[in-house]
Amino acid sequence: GENVEQHPSTLSVQEGDSAVIKCTYSDSASNYFPWYKQELGKRPQLIIDIRSNVGEKKDQRIAVTLNKTAKHFSLHITETQPEDSAVYFCAAPPVGTYKYIFGTGTRLKVLA
Amino acid sequence: NAGVTQTPKFQVLKTGQSMTLQCAQDMNHEYMSWYRQDPGMGLRLIHYSVGAGITDQGEVPNGYNVSRSTTEDFPLRLLSAAPSQTSVYFCASSYGQRDTGELFFGEGSRLTVL
C-alpha cells in the first residue's frame, strides 16, 4: 500500500544556509513526486514537482532530486530566506490508485 | 475562476450534532478529495472521488460520509460529531485520472466539536 515517510519533522537553519528534506516511498508504481508548502494559517500549495523520467528539477532556489532505485526524493532549498519558513509536505501517489497520501510534514524555520 | 471553494470557514458543533462541509470547484476537475489536519500534524486523507458517482475511502474515513452527484461538488458529512473530529478540513481537486498532477486546495474549514 501507499506509504511515504518524511524526515526530518523539524528543521532550523540560519538565513542563507541550505535546507534539505527527504521523503521515502514504498510503492514502486509511483511516478509523480510533488512538494507542497503550507504557510501558517494558509492552504497547502504546490511549489515543485518531478516525474519519474527525470532525476532532478530546479526552479530558482528550490530543487527536487529523485532516486527511483532507492525510492527516495528530496527537496533542496538554497540561500534560505525568512519567507521560506513553513511546513513542507511531500507525496508519492501511485499510478492508478488516485490516493494522494502525504508525508507527515517538515516544519522549516529560517532564523534571521 | 474561483478555484476550490469551501463553506463554512468556521463551525462550532456540539457532540452528536450533524453537519455538512461543502466543497465546490469550477475547474472541471475529475478528482476531488477531503483531508483533515490536526494541530501540528500532517494532512490525512478522509475520502476521495475520481468522478461523479464514484467515491472511495482514504486513510481515516470513519465518522464521515461523502457523495459525488456532480463533477463540481463533493460534500463531506459528519453524521454524529465527536470531539475527536475537531480539526481543520481541506478540500482539494485535481485533473486526475490520466495524469496525476497538482492538487488545488480550498482555504480550509475549521471545525470545533464541543
Tab-separated table of N, CA, C and O in Angstrom, chain A:
chain	number	residue	atom	x	y	z
A	1	GLY	N	0.819	-1.192	0.000
A	1	GLY	CA	0.000	0.000	0.000
A	1	GLY	C	0.852	1.240	0.000
A	1	GLY	O	2.082	1.196	0.023
A	2	GLU	N	0.181	2.396	-0.005
A	2	GLU	CA	0.915	3.651	-0.092
A	2	GLU	C	1.527	3.982	1.254
A	2	GLU	O	0.892	3.857	2.287
A	3	ASN	N	2.777	4.413	1.264
A	3	ASN	CA	3.419	4.832	2.484
A	3	ASN	C	4.525	5.793	2.110
A	3	ASN	O	5.393	5.470	1.299
A	4	VAL	N	4.473	6.965	2.704
A	4	VAL	CA	5.503	7.968	2.456
A	4	VAL	C	6.059	8.417	3.793
A	4	VAL	O	5.308	8.878	4.650
A	5	GLU	N	7.334	8.259	3.962
A	5	GLU	CA	8.000	8.711	5.188
A	5	GLU	C	8.795	9.964	4.884
A	5	GLU	O	9.516	10.019	3.874
A	6	GLN	N	8.693	10.940	5.779
A	6	GLN	CA	9.323	12.238	5.549
A	6	GLN	C	10.193	12.593	6.747
A	6	GLN	O	9.773	12.453	7.895
A	7	HIS	N	11.403	13.086	6.461
A	7	HIS	CA	12.339	13.463	7.517
A	7	HIS	C	13.136	14.699	7.105
A	7	HIS	O	13.425	14.864	5.915
A	8	PRO	N	13.497	15.563	8.050
A	8	PRO	CA	13.134	15.496	9.472
A	8	PRO	C	11.748	16.085	9.707
A	8	PRO	O	11.155	16.652	8.798
A	9	SER	N	11.247	15.991	10.909
A	9	SER	CA	9.950	16.576	11.218
A	9	SER	C	10.076	18.074	11.471
A	9	SER	O	9.138	18.833	11.226
A	10	THR	N	11.222	18.495	11.996
A	10	THR	CA	11.501	19.920	12.156
A	10	THR	C	12.923	20.194	11.708
A	10	THR	O	13.798	19.327	11.828
A	11	LEU	N	13.134	21.398	11.209
A	11	LEU	CA	14.443	21.771	10.689
A	11	LEU	C	14.625	23.266	10.886
A	11	LEU	O	13.793	24.058	10.436
A	12	SER	N	15.700	23.631	11.566
A	12	SER	CA	16.024	25.043	11.752
A	12	SER	C	17.344	25.335	11.064
A	12	SER	O	18.315	24.594	11.261
A	13	VAL	N	17.367	26.382	10.262
A	13	VAL	CA	18.584	26.768	9.557
A	13	VAL	C	18.771	28.274	9.691
A	13	VAL	O	17.796	29.017	9.899
A	14	GLN	N	20.004	28.705	9.565
A	14	GLN	CA	20.292	30.129	9.551
A	14	GLN	C	19.981	30.686	8.160
A	14	GLN	O	20.188	30.007	7.141
A	15	GLU	N	19.501	31.896	8.139
A	15	GLU	CA	19.218	32.551	6.863
A	15	GLU	C	20.448	32.505	5.964
A	15	GLU	O	21.561	32.797	6.402
A	16	GLY	N	20.218	32.087	4.724
A	16	GLY	CA	21.319	31.993	3.779
A	16	GLY	C	21.864	30.582	3.640
A	16	GLY	O	22.520	30.268	2.638
A	17	ASP	N	21.612	29.743	4.642
A	17	ASP	CA	22.054	28.351	4.556
A	17	ASP	C	21.082	27.544	3.686
A	17	ASP	O	20.022	28.026	3.289
A	18	SER	N	21.461	26.299	3.421
A	18	SER	CA	20.623	25.404	2.638
A	18	SER	C	19.804	24.503	3.553
A	18	SER	O	20.190	24.237	4.694
A	19	ALA	N	18.680	24.025	3.036
A	19	ALA	CA	17.826	23.082	3.759
A	19	ALA	C	17.504	21.910	2.836
A	19	ALA	O	17.270	22.106	1.635
A	20	VAL	N	17.515	20.719	3.420
A	20	VAL	CA	17.197	19.515	2.646
A	20	VAL	C	16.173	18.694	3.406
A	20	VAL	O	16.338	18.423	4.593
A	21	ILE	N	15.126	18.315	2.742
A	21	ILE	CA	14.073	17.476	3.311
A	21	ILE	C	13.959	16.232	2.429
A	21	ILE	O	13.944	16.339	1.204
A	22	LYS	N	13.856	15.074	3.070
A	22	LYS	CA	13.874	13.819	2.323
A	22	LYS	C	12.601	13.019	2.539
A	22	LYS	O	12.071	12.977	3.640
A	23	CYS	N	12.131	12.402	1.472
A	23	CYS	CA	10.976	11.506	1.554
A	23	CYS	C	11.303	10.160	0.942
A	23	CYS	O	11.994	10.090	-0.087
A	24	THR	N	10.799	9.133	1.574
A	24	THR	CA	10.963	7.766	1.093
A	24	THR	C	9.589	7.176	0.846
A	24	THR	O	8.693	7.338	1.676
A	25	TYR	N	9.429	6.524	-0.291
A	25	TYR	CA	8.138	5.939	-0.607
A	25	TYR	C	8.276	4.436	-0.808
A	25	TYR	O	9.379	3.918	-1.005
A	26	SER	N	7.136	3.740	-0.733
A	26	SER	CA	7.189	2.275	-0.757
A	26	SER	C	6.689	1.670	-2.062
A	26	SER	O	7.100	0.563	-2.420
A	27	ASP	N	5.798	2.391	-2.765
A	27	ASP	CA	5.159	1.800	-3.934
A	27	ASP	C	5.958	2.105	-5.202
A	27	ASP	O	6.057	3.265	-5.609
A	28	SER	N	6.506	1.073	-5.803
A	28	SER	CA	7.326	1.274	-6.993
A	28	SER	C	6.521	1.789	-8.180
A	28	SER	O	7.088	2.208	-9.189
A	29	ALA	N	5.185	1.760	-8.066
A	29	ALA	CA	4.339	2.263	-9.147
A	29	ALA	C	4.226	3.782	-9.128
A	29	ALA	O	3.680	4.372	-10.069
A	30	SER	N	4.719	4.417	-8.087
A	30	SER	CA	4.660	5.888	-8.019
A	30	SER	C	5.528	6.488	-9.116
A	30	SER	O	6.662	6.048	-9.327
A	31	ASN	N	4.995	7.501	-9.809
A	31	ASN	CA	5.793	8.147	-10.849
A	31	ASN	C	5.652	9.664	-10.840
A	31	ASN	O	6.075	10.332	-11.784
A	32	TYR	N	5.062	10.192	-9.794
A	32	TYR	CA	4.873	11.636	-9.683
A	32	TYR	C	5.184	12.033	-8.249
A	32	TYR	O	4.636	11.443	-7.310
A	33	PHE	N	6.063	13.045	-8.076
A	33	PHE	CA	6.583	13.369	-6.749
A	33	PHE	C	6.523	14.881	-6.525
A	33	PHE	O	7.429	15.605	-6.913
A	34	PRO	N	5.454	15.338	-5.885
A	34	PRO	CA	5.281	16.779	-5.663
A	34	PRO	C	5.706	17.190	-4.260
A	34	PRO	O	5.746	16.382	-3.328
A	35	TRP	N	5.994	18.473	-4.136
A	35	TRP	CA	6.261	19.090	-2.838
A	35	TRP	C	5.309	20.275	-2.668
A	35	TRP	O	5.167	21.103	-3.569
A	36	TYR	N	4.705	20.336	-1.472
A	36	TYR	CA	3.778	21.413	-1.159
A	36	TYR	C	4.315	22.216	0.012
A	36	TYR	O	4.940	21.679	0.929
A	37	LYS	N	4.017	23.501	-0.005
A	37	LYS	CA	4.398	24.407	1.066
A	37	LYS	C	3.130	24.939	1.708
A	37	LYS	O	2.195	25.353	1.007
A	38	GLN	N	3.084	24.920	3.040
A	38	GLN	CA	1.935	25.453	3.752
A	38	GLN	C	2.406	26.487	4.759
A	38	GLN	O	3.031	26.151	5.771
A	39	GLU	N	2.115	27.728	4.474
A	39	GLU	CA	2.433	28.792	5.417
A	39	GLU	C	1.390	28.792	6.524
A	39	GLU	O	0.285	28.278	6.366
A	40	LEU	N	1.747	29.399	7.638
A	40	LEU	CA	0.891	29.375	8.821
A	40	LEU	C	-0.497	29.926	8.514
A	40	LEU	O	-0.637	31.049	8.029
A	41	GLY	N	-1.521	29.115	8.777
A	41	GLY	CA	-2.892	29.552	8.567
A	41	GLY	C	-3.365	29.554	7.128
A	41	GLY	O	-4.466	30.026	6.836
A	42	LYS	N	-2.533	29.036	6.237
A	42	LYS	CA	-2.878	29.047	4.813
A	42	LYS	C	-3.113	27.634	4.302
A	42	LYS	O	-2.907	26.655	4.990
A	43	ARG	N	-3.527	27.558	3.061
A	43	ARG	CA	-3.716	26.266	2.415
A	43	ARG	C	-2.389	25.765	1.845
A	43	ARG	O	-1.521	26.582	1.491
A	44	PRO	N	-2.203	24.465	1.700
A	44	PRO	CA	-1.001	23.953	1.028
A	44	PRO	C	-1.012	24.347	-0.450
A	44	PRO	O	-2.063	24.360	-1.095
A	45	GLN	N	0.187	24.645	-0.966
A	45	GLN	CA	0.302	24.979	-2.384
A	45	GLN	C	1.513	24.285	-2.968
A	45	GLN	O	2.568	24.204	-2.321
A	46	LEU	N	1.362	23.827	-4.191
A	46	LEU	CA	2.454	23.146	-4.888
A	46	LEU	C	3.596	24.128	-5.155
A	46	LEU	O	3.366	25.246	-5.632
A	47	ILE	N	4.827	23.698	-4.835
A	47	ILE	CA	5.975	24.551	-5.140
A	47	ILE	C	6.867	23.955	-6.215
A	47	ILE	O	7.486	24.678	-6.994
A	48	ILE	N	6.922	22.635	-6.273
A	48	ILE	CA	7.713	21.991	-7.311
A	48	ILE	C	7.316	20.528	-7.372
A	48	ILE	O	6.866	19.965	-6.374
A	49	ASP	N	7.447	19.934	-8.545
A	49	ASP	CA	7.165	18.516	-8.678
A	49	ASP	C	8.108	17.910	-9.710
A	49	ASP	O	8.750	18.620	-10.480
A	50	ILE	N	8.196	16.596	-9.697
A	50	ILE	CA	9.062	15.891	-10.621
A	50	ILE	C	8.388	14.587	-11.015
A	50	ILE	O	7.657	13.995	-10.225
A	51	ARG	N	8.623	14.188	-12.239
A	51	ARG	CA	8.101	12.902	-12.706
A	51	ARG	C	9.255	11.935	-12.834
A	51	ARG	O	10.422	12.321	-12.903
A	52	SER	N	8.928	10.651	-12.911
A	52	SER	CA	9.949	9.616	-12.774
A	52	SER	C	10.904	9.525	-13.950
A	52	SER	O	11.897	8.809	-13.881
A	53	ASN	N	10.634	10.244	-15.025
A	53	ASN	CA	11.527	10.154	-16.171
A	53	ASN	C	12.698	11.135	-16.099
A	53	ASN	O	13.520	11.184	-17.009
A	54	VAL	N	12.772	11.905	-15.002
A	54	VAL	CA	13.907	12.807	-14.791
A	54	VAL	C	14.453	12.620	-13.393
A	54	VAL	O	13.750	12.150	-12.501
A	55	GLY	N	15.710	12.978	-13.201
A	55	GLY	CA	16.331	12.771	-11.906
A	55	GLY	C	16.398	14.027	-11.060
A	55	GLY	O	16.560	13.945	-9.849
A	56	GLU	N	16.271	15.201	-11.708
A	56	GLU	CA	16.380	16.445	-10.959
A	56	GLU	C	15.619	17.542	-11.690
A	56	GLU	O	15.555	17.565	-12.919
A	57	LYS	N	15.068	18.454	-10.896
A	57	LYS	CA	14.370	19.598	-11.464
A	57	LYS	C	14.639	20.805	-10.580
A	57	LYS	O	14.604	20.687	-9.351
A	58	LYS	N	14.931	21.940	-11.202
A	58	LYS	CA	15.233	23.146	-10.430
A	58	LYS	C	14.287	24.267	-10.805
A	58	LYS	O	13.857	24.390	-11.959
A	59	ASP	N	13.999	25.111	-9.815
A	59	ASP	CA	13.219	26.306	-10.054
A	59	ASP	C	13.749	27.376	-9.110
A	59	ASP	O	13.386	27.417	-7.937
A	60	GLN	N	14.640	28.178	-9.614
A	60	GLN	CA	15.295	29.234	-8.840
A	60	GLN	C	16.008	28.626	-7.627
A	60	GLN	O	16.942	27.864	-7.798
A	61	ARG	N	15.557	28.928	-6.413
A	61	ARG	CA	16.292	28.447	-5.228
A	61	ARG	C	15.846	27.065	-4.759
A	61	ARG	O	16.396	26.534	-3.792
A	62	ILE	N	14.861	26.497	-5.380
A	62	ILE	CA	14.407	25.174	-4.945
A	62	ILE	C	14.692	24.136	-6.029
A	62	ILE	O	14.700	24.442	-7.219
A	63	ALA	N	14.914	22.916	-5.571
A	63	ALA	CA	15.178	21.815	-6.481
A	63	ALA	C	14.651	20.535	-5.860
A	63	ALA	O	14.544	20.424	-4.628
A	64	VAL	N	14.315	19.593	-6.695
A	64	VAL	CA	13.920	18.272	-6.225
A	64	VAL	C	14.772	17.250	-6.961
A	64	VAL	O	14.995	17.366	-8.168
A	65	THR	N	15.271	16.266	-6.213
A	65	THR	CA	16.037	15.176	-6.801
A	65	THR	C	15.308	13.874	-6.529
A	65	THR	O	14.646	13.716	-5.501
A	66	LEU	N	15.435	12.941	-7.434
A	66	LEU	CA	14.732	11.668	-7.348
A	66	LEU	C	15.690	10.518	-7.568
A	66	LEU	O	16.478	10.519	-8.519
A	67	ASN	N	15.631	9.536	-6.686
A	67	ASN	CA	16.376	8.296	-6.835
A	67	ASN	C	15.357	7.165	-6.840
A	67	ASN	O	14.926	6.704	-5.788
A	68	LYS	N	14.965	6.722	-8.011
A	68	LYS	CA	13.924	5.699	-8.114
A	68	LYS	C	14.403	4.340	-7.626
A	68	LYS	O	13.619	3.551	-7.105
A	69	THR	N	15.674	4.080	-7.775
A	69	THR	CA	16.203	2.791	-7.317
A	69	THR	C	16.059	2.668	-5.813
A	69	THR	O	15.628	1.626	-5.295
A	70	ALA	N	16.421	3.726	-5.112
A	70	ALA	CA	16.356	3.735	-3.657
A	70	ALA	C	14.978	4.164	-3.155
A	70	ALA	O	14.719	4.134	-1.946
A	71	LYS	N	14.104	4.593	-4.041
A	71	LYS	CA	12.756	5.047	-3.700
A	71	LYS	C	12.778	6.214	-2.723
A	71	LYS	O	12.100	6.203	-1.686
A	72	HIS	N	13.580	7.217	-3.036
A	72	HIS	CA	13.509	8.425	-2.240
A	72	HIS	C	13.710	9.652	-3.111
A	72	HIS	O	14.299	9.587	-4.196
A	73	PHE	N	13.152	10.757	-2.631
A	73	PHE	CA	13.283	12.030	-3.327
A	73	PHE	C	13.434	13.132	-2.282
A	73	PHE	O	12.990	12.975	-1.142
A	74	SER	N	14.090	14.180	-2.658
A	74	SER	CA	14.449	15.227	-1.701
A	74	SER	C	14.144	16.612	-2.244
A	74	SER	O	14.231	16.852	-3.447
A	75	LEU	N	13.814	17.504	-1.313
A	75	LEU	CA	13.620	18.925	-1.615
A	75	LEU	C	14.838	19.679	-1.117
A	75	LEU	O	15.243	19.512	0.034
A	76	HIS	N	15.415	20.496	-1.987
A	76	HIS	CA	16.577	21.288	-1.624
A	76	HIS	C	16.217	22.763	-1.759
A	76	HIS	O	15.738	23.183	-2.819
A	77	ILE	N	16.452	23.509	-0.699
A	77	ILE	CA	16.237	24.960	-0.745
A	77	ILE	C	17.573	25.620	-0.462
A	77	ILE	O	18.169	25.377	0.594
A	78	THR	N	18.057	26.408	-1.391
A	78	THR	CA	19.328	27.101	-1.192
A	78	THR	C	19.077	28.552	-0.815
A	78	THR	O	17.997	29.100	-1.054
A	79	GLU	N	20.084	29.162	-0.213
A	79	GLU	CA	20.021	30.581	0.189
A	79	GLU	C	18.692	30.896	0.876
A	79	GLU	O	17.956	31.796	0.475
A	80	THR	N	18.409	30.142	1.925
A	80	THR	CA	17.111	30.264	2.576
A	80	THR	C	16.850	31.683	3.089
A	80	THR	O	17.769	32.410	3.492
A	81	GLN	N	15.564	32.032	3.048
A	81	GLN	CA	15.106	33.348	3.482
A	81	GLN	C	13.989	33.167	4.503
A	81	GLN	O	13.359	32.106	4.550
A	82	PRO	N	13.717	34.177	5.319
A	82	PRO	CA	12.663	34.040	6.341
A	82	PRO	C	11.319	33.602	5.757
A	82	PRO	O	10.589	32.846	6.394
A	83	GLU	N	11.015	34.030	4.537
A	83	GLU	CA	9.735	33.648	3.936
A	83	GLU	C	9.669	32.177	3.519
A	83	GLU	O	8.603	31.685	3.127
A	84	ASP	N	10.791	31.475	3.631
A	84	ASP	CA	10.775	30.032	3.383
A	84	ASP	C	10.255	29.269	4.607
A	84	ASP	O	9.987	28.066	4.517
A	85	SER	N	10.134	29.948	5.741
A	85	SER	CA	9.614	29.310	6.950
A	85	SER	C	8.174	28.869	6.703
A	85	SER	O	7.306	29.681	6.363
A	86	ALA	N	7.928	27.576	6.868
A	86	ALA	CA	6.625	26.985	6.566
A	86	ALA	C	6.703	25.499	6.875
A	86	ALA	O	7.744	24.986	7.290
A	87	VAL	N	5.587	24.822	6.649
A	87	VAL	CA	5.583	23.363	6.701
A	87	VAL	C	5.583	22.843	5.262
A	87	VAL	O	4.831	23.329	4.419
A	88	TYR	N	6.450	21.877	5.009
A	88	TYR	CA	6.585	21.300	3.670
A	88	TYR	C	6.118	19.843	3.695
A	88	TYR	O	6.459	19.086	4.598
A	89	PHE	N	5.339	19.492	2.683
A	89	PHE	CA	4.810	18.134	2.566
A	89	PHE	C	5.229	17.520	1.234
A	89	PHE	O	5.197	18.190	0.207
A	90	CYS	N	5.555	16.237	1.285
A	90	CYS	CA	5.804	15.507	0.057
A	90	CYS	C	4.664	14.509	-0.165
A	90	CYS	O	3.886	14.228	0.749
A	91	ALA	N	4.584	13.981	-1.367
A	91	ALA	CA	3.609	12.939	-1.693
A	91	ALA	C	4.178	12.093	-2.815
A	91	ALA	O	5.071	12.536	-3.554
A	92	ALA	N	3.642	10.869	-2.924
A	92	ALA	CA	4.080	9.957	-3.986
A	92	ALA	C	2.890	9.109	-4.429
A	92	ALA	O	2.857	7.905	-4.205
A	93	PRO	N	1.890	9.739	-5.044
A	93	PRO	CA	0.678	8.998	-5.419
A	93	PRO	C	0.959	7.936	-6.474
A	93	PRO	O	1.476	8.239	-7.542
A	94	PRO	N	0.665	6.677	-6.179
A	94	PRO	CA	0.901	5.613	-7.155
A	94	PRO	C	-0.014	5.740	-8.356
A	94	PRO	O	-1.168	6.133	-8.231
A	95	VAL	N	0.475	5.390	-9.501
A	95	VAL	CA	-0.318	5.409	-10.721
A	95	VAL	C	-1.490	4.451	-10.580
A	95	VAL	O	-1.338	3.317	-10.132
A	96	GLY	N	-2.680	4.939	-10.945
A	96	GLY	CA	-3.841	4.078	-10.967
A	96	GLY	C	-4.638	4.021	-9.680
A	96	GLY	O	-5.757	3.529	-9.686
A	97	THR	N	-4.090	4.489	-8.550
A	97	THR	CA	-4.848	4.413	-7.303
A	97	THR	C	-5.563	5.723	-7.012
A	97	THR	O	-6.588	5.728	-6.374
A	98	TYR	N	-5.003	6.825	-7.417
A	98	TYR	CA	-5.586	8.145	-7.194
A	98	TYR	C	-5.693	8.504	-5.720
A	98	TYR	O	-6.401	9.428	-5.363
A	99	LYS	N	-5.019	7.739	-4.842
A	99	LYS	CA	-4.993	8.086	-3.422
A	99	LYS	C	-3.759	8.948	-3.165
A	99	LYS	O	-2.642	8.458	-3.188
A	100	TYR	N	-4.003	10.203	-2.944
A	100	TYR	CA	-2.935	11.185	-2.813
A	100	TYR	C	-2.588	11.278	-1.331
A	100	TYR	O	-3.144	12.099	-0.607
A	101	ILE	N	-1.623	10.467	-0.887
A	101	ILE	CA	-1.227	10.410	0.520
A	101	ILE	C	0.010	11.270	0.711
A	101	ILE	O	0.971	11.175	-0.059
A	102	PHE	N	0.007	12.082	1.773
A	102	PHE	CA	1.129	12.969	2.046
A	102	PHE	C	2.047	12.408	3.121
A	102	PHE	O	1.630	11.616	3.980
A	103	GLY	N	3.283	12.820	3.088
A	103	GLY	CA	4.188	12.588	4.194
A	103	GLY	C	3.730	13.394	5.405
A	103	GLY	O	2.821	14.226	5.302
A	104	THR	N	4.371	13.177	6.531
A	104	THR	CA	3.929	13.778	7.792
A	104	THR	C	4.312	15.242	7.934
A	104	THR	O	3.878	15.895	8.874
A	105	GLY	N	5.100	15.759	7.018
A	105	GLY	CA	5.420	17.180	7.031
A	105	GLY	C	6.714	17.508	7.748
A	105	GLY	O	7.141	16.803	8.667
A	106	THR	N	7.346	18.590	7.292
A	106	THR	CA	8.559	19.123	7.918
A	106	THR	C	8.352	20.599	8.187
A	106	THR	O	8.050	21.368	7.271
A	107	ARG	N	8.513	20.965	9.447
A	107	ARG	CA	8.401	22.387	9.795
A	107	ARG	C	9.766	23.021	9.681
A	107	ARG	O	10.666	22.707	10.460
A	108	LEU	N	9.921	23.899	8.707
A	108	LEU	CA	11.194	24.584	8.473
A	108	LEU	C	11.158	25.977	9.096
A	108	LEU	O	10.229	26.752	8.837
A	109	LYS	N	12.153	26.259	9.905
A	109	LYS	CA	12.302	27.599	10.478
A	109	LYS	C	13.602	28.196	9.975
A	109	LYS	O	14.671	27.582	10.137
A	110	VAL	N	13.522	29.337	9.364
A	110	VAL	CA	14.702	30.044	8.895
A	110	VAL	C	14.960	31.178	9.869
A	110	VAL	O	14.143	32.101	10.008
A	111	LEU	N	16.099	31.105	10.528
A	111	LEU	CA	16.437	32.054	11.575
A	111	LEU	C	17.204	33.233	10.990
A	111	LEU	O	18.219	33.042	10.325
A	112	ALA	N	16.712	34.423	11.274
A	112	ALA	CA	17.347	35.630	10.719
A	112	ALA	C	18.625	35.994	11.467
A	112	ALA	O	18.797	35.588	12.633
